mmCIF file with all atom_site columns, C-alpha atoms in Angstrom:
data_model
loop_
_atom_site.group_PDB
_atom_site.id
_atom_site.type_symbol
_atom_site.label_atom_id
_atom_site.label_alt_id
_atom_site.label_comp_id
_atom_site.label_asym_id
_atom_site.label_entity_id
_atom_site.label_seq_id
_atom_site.pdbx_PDB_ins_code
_atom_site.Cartn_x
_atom_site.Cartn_y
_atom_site.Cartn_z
_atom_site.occupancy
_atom_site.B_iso_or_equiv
_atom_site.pdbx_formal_charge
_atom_site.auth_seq_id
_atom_site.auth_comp_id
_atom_site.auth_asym_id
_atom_site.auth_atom_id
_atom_site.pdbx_PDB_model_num
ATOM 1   C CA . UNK S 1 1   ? 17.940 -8.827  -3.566  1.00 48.00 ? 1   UNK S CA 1
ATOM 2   C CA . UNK S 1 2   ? 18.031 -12.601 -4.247  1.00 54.00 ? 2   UNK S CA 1
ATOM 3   C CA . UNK S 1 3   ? 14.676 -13.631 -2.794  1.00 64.00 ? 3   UNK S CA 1
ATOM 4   C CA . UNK S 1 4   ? 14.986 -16.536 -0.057  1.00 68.00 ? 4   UNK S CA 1
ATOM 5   C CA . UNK S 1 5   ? 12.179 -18.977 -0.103  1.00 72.00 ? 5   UNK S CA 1
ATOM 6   C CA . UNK S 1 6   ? 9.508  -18.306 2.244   1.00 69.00 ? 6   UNK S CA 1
ATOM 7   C CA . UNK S 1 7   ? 9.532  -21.716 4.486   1.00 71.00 ? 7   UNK S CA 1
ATOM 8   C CA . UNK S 1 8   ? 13.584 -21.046 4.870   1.00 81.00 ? 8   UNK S CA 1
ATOM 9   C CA . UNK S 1 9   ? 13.085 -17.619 6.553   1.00 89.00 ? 9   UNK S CA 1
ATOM 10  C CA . UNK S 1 10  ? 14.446 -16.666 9.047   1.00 93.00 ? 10  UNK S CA 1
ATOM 11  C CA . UNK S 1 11  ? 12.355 -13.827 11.217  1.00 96.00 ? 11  UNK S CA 1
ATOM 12  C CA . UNK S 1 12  ? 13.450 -11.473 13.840  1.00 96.00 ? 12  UNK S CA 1
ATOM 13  C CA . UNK S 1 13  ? 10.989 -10.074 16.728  1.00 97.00 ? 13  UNK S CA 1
ATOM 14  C CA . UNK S 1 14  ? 11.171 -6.345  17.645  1.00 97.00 ? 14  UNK S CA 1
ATOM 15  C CA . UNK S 1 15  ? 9.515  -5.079  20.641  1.00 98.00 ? 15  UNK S CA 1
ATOM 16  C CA . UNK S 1 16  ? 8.685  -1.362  21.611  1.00 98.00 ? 16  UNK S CA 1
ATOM 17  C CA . UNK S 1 17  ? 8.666  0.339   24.686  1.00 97.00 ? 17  UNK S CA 1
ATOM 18  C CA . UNK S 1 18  ? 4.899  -0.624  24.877  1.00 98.00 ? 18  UNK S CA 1
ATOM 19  C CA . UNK S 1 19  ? 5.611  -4.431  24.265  1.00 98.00 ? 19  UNK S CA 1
ATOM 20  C CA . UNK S 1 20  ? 4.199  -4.322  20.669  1.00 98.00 ? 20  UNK S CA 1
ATOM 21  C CA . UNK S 1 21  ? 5.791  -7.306  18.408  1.00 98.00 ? 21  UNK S CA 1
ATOM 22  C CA . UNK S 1 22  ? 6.963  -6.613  14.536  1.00 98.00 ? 22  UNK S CA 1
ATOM 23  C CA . UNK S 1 23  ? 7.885  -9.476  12.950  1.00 97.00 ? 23  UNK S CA 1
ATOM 24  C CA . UNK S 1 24  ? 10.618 -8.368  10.322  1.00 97.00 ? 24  UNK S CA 1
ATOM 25  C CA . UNK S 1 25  ? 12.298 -10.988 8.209   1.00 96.00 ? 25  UNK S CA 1
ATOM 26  C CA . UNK S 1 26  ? 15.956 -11.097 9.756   1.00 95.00 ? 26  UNK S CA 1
ATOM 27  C CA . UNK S 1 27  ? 17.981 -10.613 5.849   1.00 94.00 ? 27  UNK S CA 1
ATOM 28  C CA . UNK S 1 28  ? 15.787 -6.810  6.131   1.00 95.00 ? 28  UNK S CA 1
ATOM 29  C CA . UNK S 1 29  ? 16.910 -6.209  9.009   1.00 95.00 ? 29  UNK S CA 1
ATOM 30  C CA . UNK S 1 30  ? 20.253 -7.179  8.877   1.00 93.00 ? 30  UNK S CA 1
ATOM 31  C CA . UNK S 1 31  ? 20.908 -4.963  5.336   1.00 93.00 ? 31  UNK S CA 1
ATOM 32  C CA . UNK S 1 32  ? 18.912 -1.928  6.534   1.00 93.00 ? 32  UNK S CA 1
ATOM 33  C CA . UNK S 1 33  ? 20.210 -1.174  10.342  1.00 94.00 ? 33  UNK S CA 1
ATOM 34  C CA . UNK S 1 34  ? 23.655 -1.518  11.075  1.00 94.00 ? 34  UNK S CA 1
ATOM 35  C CA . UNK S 1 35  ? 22.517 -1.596  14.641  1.00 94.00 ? 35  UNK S CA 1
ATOM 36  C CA . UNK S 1 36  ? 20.376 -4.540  14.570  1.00 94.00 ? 36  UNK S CA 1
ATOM 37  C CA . UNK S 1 37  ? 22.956 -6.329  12.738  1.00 94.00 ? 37  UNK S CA 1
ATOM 38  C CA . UNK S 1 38  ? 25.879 -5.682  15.115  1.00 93.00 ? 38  UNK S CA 1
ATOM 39  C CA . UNK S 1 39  ? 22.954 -7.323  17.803  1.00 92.00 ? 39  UNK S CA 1
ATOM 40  C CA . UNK S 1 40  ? 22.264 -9.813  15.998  1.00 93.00 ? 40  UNK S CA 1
ATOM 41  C CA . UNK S 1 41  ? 25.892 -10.762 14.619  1.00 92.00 ? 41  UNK S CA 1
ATOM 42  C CA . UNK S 1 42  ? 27.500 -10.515 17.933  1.00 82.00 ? 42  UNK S CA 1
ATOM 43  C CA . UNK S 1 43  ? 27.502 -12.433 21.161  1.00 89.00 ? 43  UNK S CA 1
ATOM 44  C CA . UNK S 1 44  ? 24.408 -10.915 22.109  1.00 86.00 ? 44  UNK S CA 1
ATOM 45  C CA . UNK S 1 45  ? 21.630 -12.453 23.241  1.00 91.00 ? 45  UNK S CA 1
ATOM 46  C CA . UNK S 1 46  ? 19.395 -11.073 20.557  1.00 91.00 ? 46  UNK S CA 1
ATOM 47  C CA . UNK S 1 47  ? 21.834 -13.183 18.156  1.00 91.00 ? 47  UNK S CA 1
ATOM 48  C CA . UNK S 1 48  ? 20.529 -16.234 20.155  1.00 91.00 ? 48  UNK S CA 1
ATOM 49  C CA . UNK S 1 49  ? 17.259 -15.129 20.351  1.00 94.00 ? 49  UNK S CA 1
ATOM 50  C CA . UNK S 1 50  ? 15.965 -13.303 17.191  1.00 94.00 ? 50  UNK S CA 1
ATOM 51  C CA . UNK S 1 51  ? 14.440 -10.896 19.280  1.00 96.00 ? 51  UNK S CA 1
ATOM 52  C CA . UNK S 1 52  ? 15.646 -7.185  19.479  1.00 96.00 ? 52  UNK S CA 1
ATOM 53  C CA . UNK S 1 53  ? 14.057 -5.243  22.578  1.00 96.00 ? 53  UNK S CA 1
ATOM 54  C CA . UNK S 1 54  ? 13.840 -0.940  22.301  1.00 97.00 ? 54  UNK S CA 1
ATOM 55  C CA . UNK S 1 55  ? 12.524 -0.078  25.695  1.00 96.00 ? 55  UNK S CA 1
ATOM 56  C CA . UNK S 1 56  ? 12.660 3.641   24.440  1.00 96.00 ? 56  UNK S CA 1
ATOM 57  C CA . UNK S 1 57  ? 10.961 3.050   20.823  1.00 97.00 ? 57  UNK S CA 1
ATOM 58  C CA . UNK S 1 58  ? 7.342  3.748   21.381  1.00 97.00 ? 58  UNK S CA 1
ATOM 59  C CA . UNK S 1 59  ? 5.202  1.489   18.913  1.00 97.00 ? 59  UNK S CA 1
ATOM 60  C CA . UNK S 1 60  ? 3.822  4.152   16.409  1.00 97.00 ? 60  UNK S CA 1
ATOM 61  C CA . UNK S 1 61  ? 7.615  4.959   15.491  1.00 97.00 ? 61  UNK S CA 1
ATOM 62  C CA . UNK S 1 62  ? 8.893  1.606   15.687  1.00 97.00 ? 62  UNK S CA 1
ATOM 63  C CA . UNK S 1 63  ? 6.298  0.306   13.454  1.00 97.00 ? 63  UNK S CA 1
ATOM 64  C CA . UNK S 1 64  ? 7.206  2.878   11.045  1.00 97.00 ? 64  UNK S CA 1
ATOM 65  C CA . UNK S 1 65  ? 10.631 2.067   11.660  1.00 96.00 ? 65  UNK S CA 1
ATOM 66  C CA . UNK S 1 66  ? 10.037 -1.716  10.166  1.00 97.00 ? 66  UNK S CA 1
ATOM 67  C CA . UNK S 1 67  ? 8.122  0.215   7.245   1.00 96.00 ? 67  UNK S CA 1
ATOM 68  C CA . UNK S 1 68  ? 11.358 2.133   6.278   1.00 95.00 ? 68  UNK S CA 1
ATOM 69  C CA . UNK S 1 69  ? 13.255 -0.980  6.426   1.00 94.00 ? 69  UNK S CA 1
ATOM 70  C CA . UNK S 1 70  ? 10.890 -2.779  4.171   1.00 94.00 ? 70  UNK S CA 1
ATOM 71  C CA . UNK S 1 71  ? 11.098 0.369   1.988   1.00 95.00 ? 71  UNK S CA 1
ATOM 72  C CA . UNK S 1 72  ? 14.913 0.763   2.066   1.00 92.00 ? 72  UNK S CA 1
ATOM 73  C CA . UNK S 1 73  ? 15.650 -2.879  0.615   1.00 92.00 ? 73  UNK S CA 1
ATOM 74  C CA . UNK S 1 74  ? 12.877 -2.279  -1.472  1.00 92.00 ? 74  UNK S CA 1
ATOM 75  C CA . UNK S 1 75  ? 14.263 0.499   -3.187  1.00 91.00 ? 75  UNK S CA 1
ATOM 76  C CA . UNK S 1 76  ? 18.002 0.077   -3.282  1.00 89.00 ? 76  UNK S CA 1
ATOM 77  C CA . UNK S 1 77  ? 20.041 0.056   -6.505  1.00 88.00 ? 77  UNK S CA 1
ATOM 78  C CA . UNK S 1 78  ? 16.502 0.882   -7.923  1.00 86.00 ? 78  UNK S CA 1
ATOM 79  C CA . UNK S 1 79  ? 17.173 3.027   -11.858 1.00 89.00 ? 79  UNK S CA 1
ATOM 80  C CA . UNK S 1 80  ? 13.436 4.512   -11.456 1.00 91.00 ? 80  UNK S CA 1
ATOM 81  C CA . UNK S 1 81  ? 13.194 7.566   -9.122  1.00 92.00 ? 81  UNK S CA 1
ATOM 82  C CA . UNK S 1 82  ? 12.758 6.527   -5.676  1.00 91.00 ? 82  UNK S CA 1
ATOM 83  C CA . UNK S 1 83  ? 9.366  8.006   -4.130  1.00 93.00 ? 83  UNK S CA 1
ATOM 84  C CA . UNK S 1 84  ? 9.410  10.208  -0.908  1.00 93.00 ? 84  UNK S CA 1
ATOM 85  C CA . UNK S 1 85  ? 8.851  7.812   2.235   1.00 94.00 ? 85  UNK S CA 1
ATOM 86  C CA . UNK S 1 86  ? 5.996  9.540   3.769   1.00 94.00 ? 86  UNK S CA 1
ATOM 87  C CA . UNK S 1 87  ? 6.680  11.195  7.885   1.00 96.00 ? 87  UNK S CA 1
ATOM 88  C CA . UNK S 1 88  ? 3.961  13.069  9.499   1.00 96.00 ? 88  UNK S CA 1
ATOM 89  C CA . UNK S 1 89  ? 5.739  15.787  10.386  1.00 96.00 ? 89  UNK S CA 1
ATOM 90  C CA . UNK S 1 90  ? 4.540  15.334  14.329  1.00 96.00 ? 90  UNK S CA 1
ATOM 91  C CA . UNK S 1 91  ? 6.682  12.186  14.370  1.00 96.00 ? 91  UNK S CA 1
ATOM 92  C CA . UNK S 1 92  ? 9.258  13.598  12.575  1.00 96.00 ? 92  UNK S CA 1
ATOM 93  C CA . UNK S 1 93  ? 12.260 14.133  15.566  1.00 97.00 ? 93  UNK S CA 1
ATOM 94  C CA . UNK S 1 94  ? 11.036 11.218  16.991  1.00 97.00 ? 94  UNK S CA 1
ATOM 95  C CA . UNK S 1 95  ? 11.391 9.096   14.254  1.00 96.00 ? 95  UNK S CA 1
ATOM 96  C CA . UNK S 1 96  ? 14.480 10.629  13.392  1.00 96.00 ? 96  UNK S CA 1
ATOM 97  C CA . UNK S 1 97  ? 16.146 9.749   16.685  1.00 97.00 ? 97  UNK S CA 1
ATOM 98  C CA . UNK S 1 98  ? 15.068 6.056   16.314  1.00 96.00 ? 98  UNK S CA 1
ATOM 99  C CA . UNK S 1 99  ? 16.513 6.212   12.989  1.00 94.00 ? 99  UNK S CA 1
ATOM 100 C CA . UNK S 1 100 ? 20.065 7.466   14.255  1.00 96.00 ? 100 UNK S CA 1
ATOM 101 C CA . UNK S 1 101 ? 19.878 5.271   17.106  1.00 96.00 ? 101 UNK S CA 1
ATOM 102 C CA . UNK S 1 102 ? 19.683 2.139   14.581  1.00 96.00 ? 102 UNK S CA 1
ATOM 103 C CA . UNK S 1 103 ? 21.159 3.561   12.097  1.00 95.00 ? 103 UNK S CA 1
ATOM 104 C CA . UNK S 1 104 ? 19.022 3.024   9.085   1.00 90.00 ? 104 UNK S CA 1
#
């Protein structure tokens, strides 16, 4: 991934359920969830914005949500082996839901 300078970045603001803010530079976002990039491509007013709400994303999961994003990108097209992303397993459904529902 072609790094982009960082005084030309562009961020995007998610907010959980709780009202928690995650700052997650918008080029991650955009490559790792098809569902924040359909929001944020479209005529949406997250596009206008740069800010993504998830009333039904509780902050624990969406904050580990913005960790597998970081991780994804970080790890595509990688040659080494790619480590296991650690889940608690008590998170696990949740997590997965949130992870269907943006798909990432």
């Amino acid at each position: 991934m072609a790094s982009t300078p960082p005084e030309e970045r562009v961020y995007v603001k998610l907010i959980s359920a709780e009202g928690h803010e995650f700052f997650v530079d918008k080029e991650i976002a955009m490559k790792s969830s098809t569902t924040i990039r359909t929001m944020l491509e479209g005529h949406f007013r997250e596009a206008q914005d740069n800010i993504v709400r998830f009333p039904d994303i509780s902050s624990y999961i969406l904050e580990k949500v913005v960790k597998y994003l970081h991780y994804k990108v970080q790890h595509t097209d990688s040659k080494l082996r790619v480590p296991d992303f650690p889940i608690e397993p008590e998170i696990a459904l949740e997590l997965l839901i949130a992870a269907k529902y943006l798909e990432c």
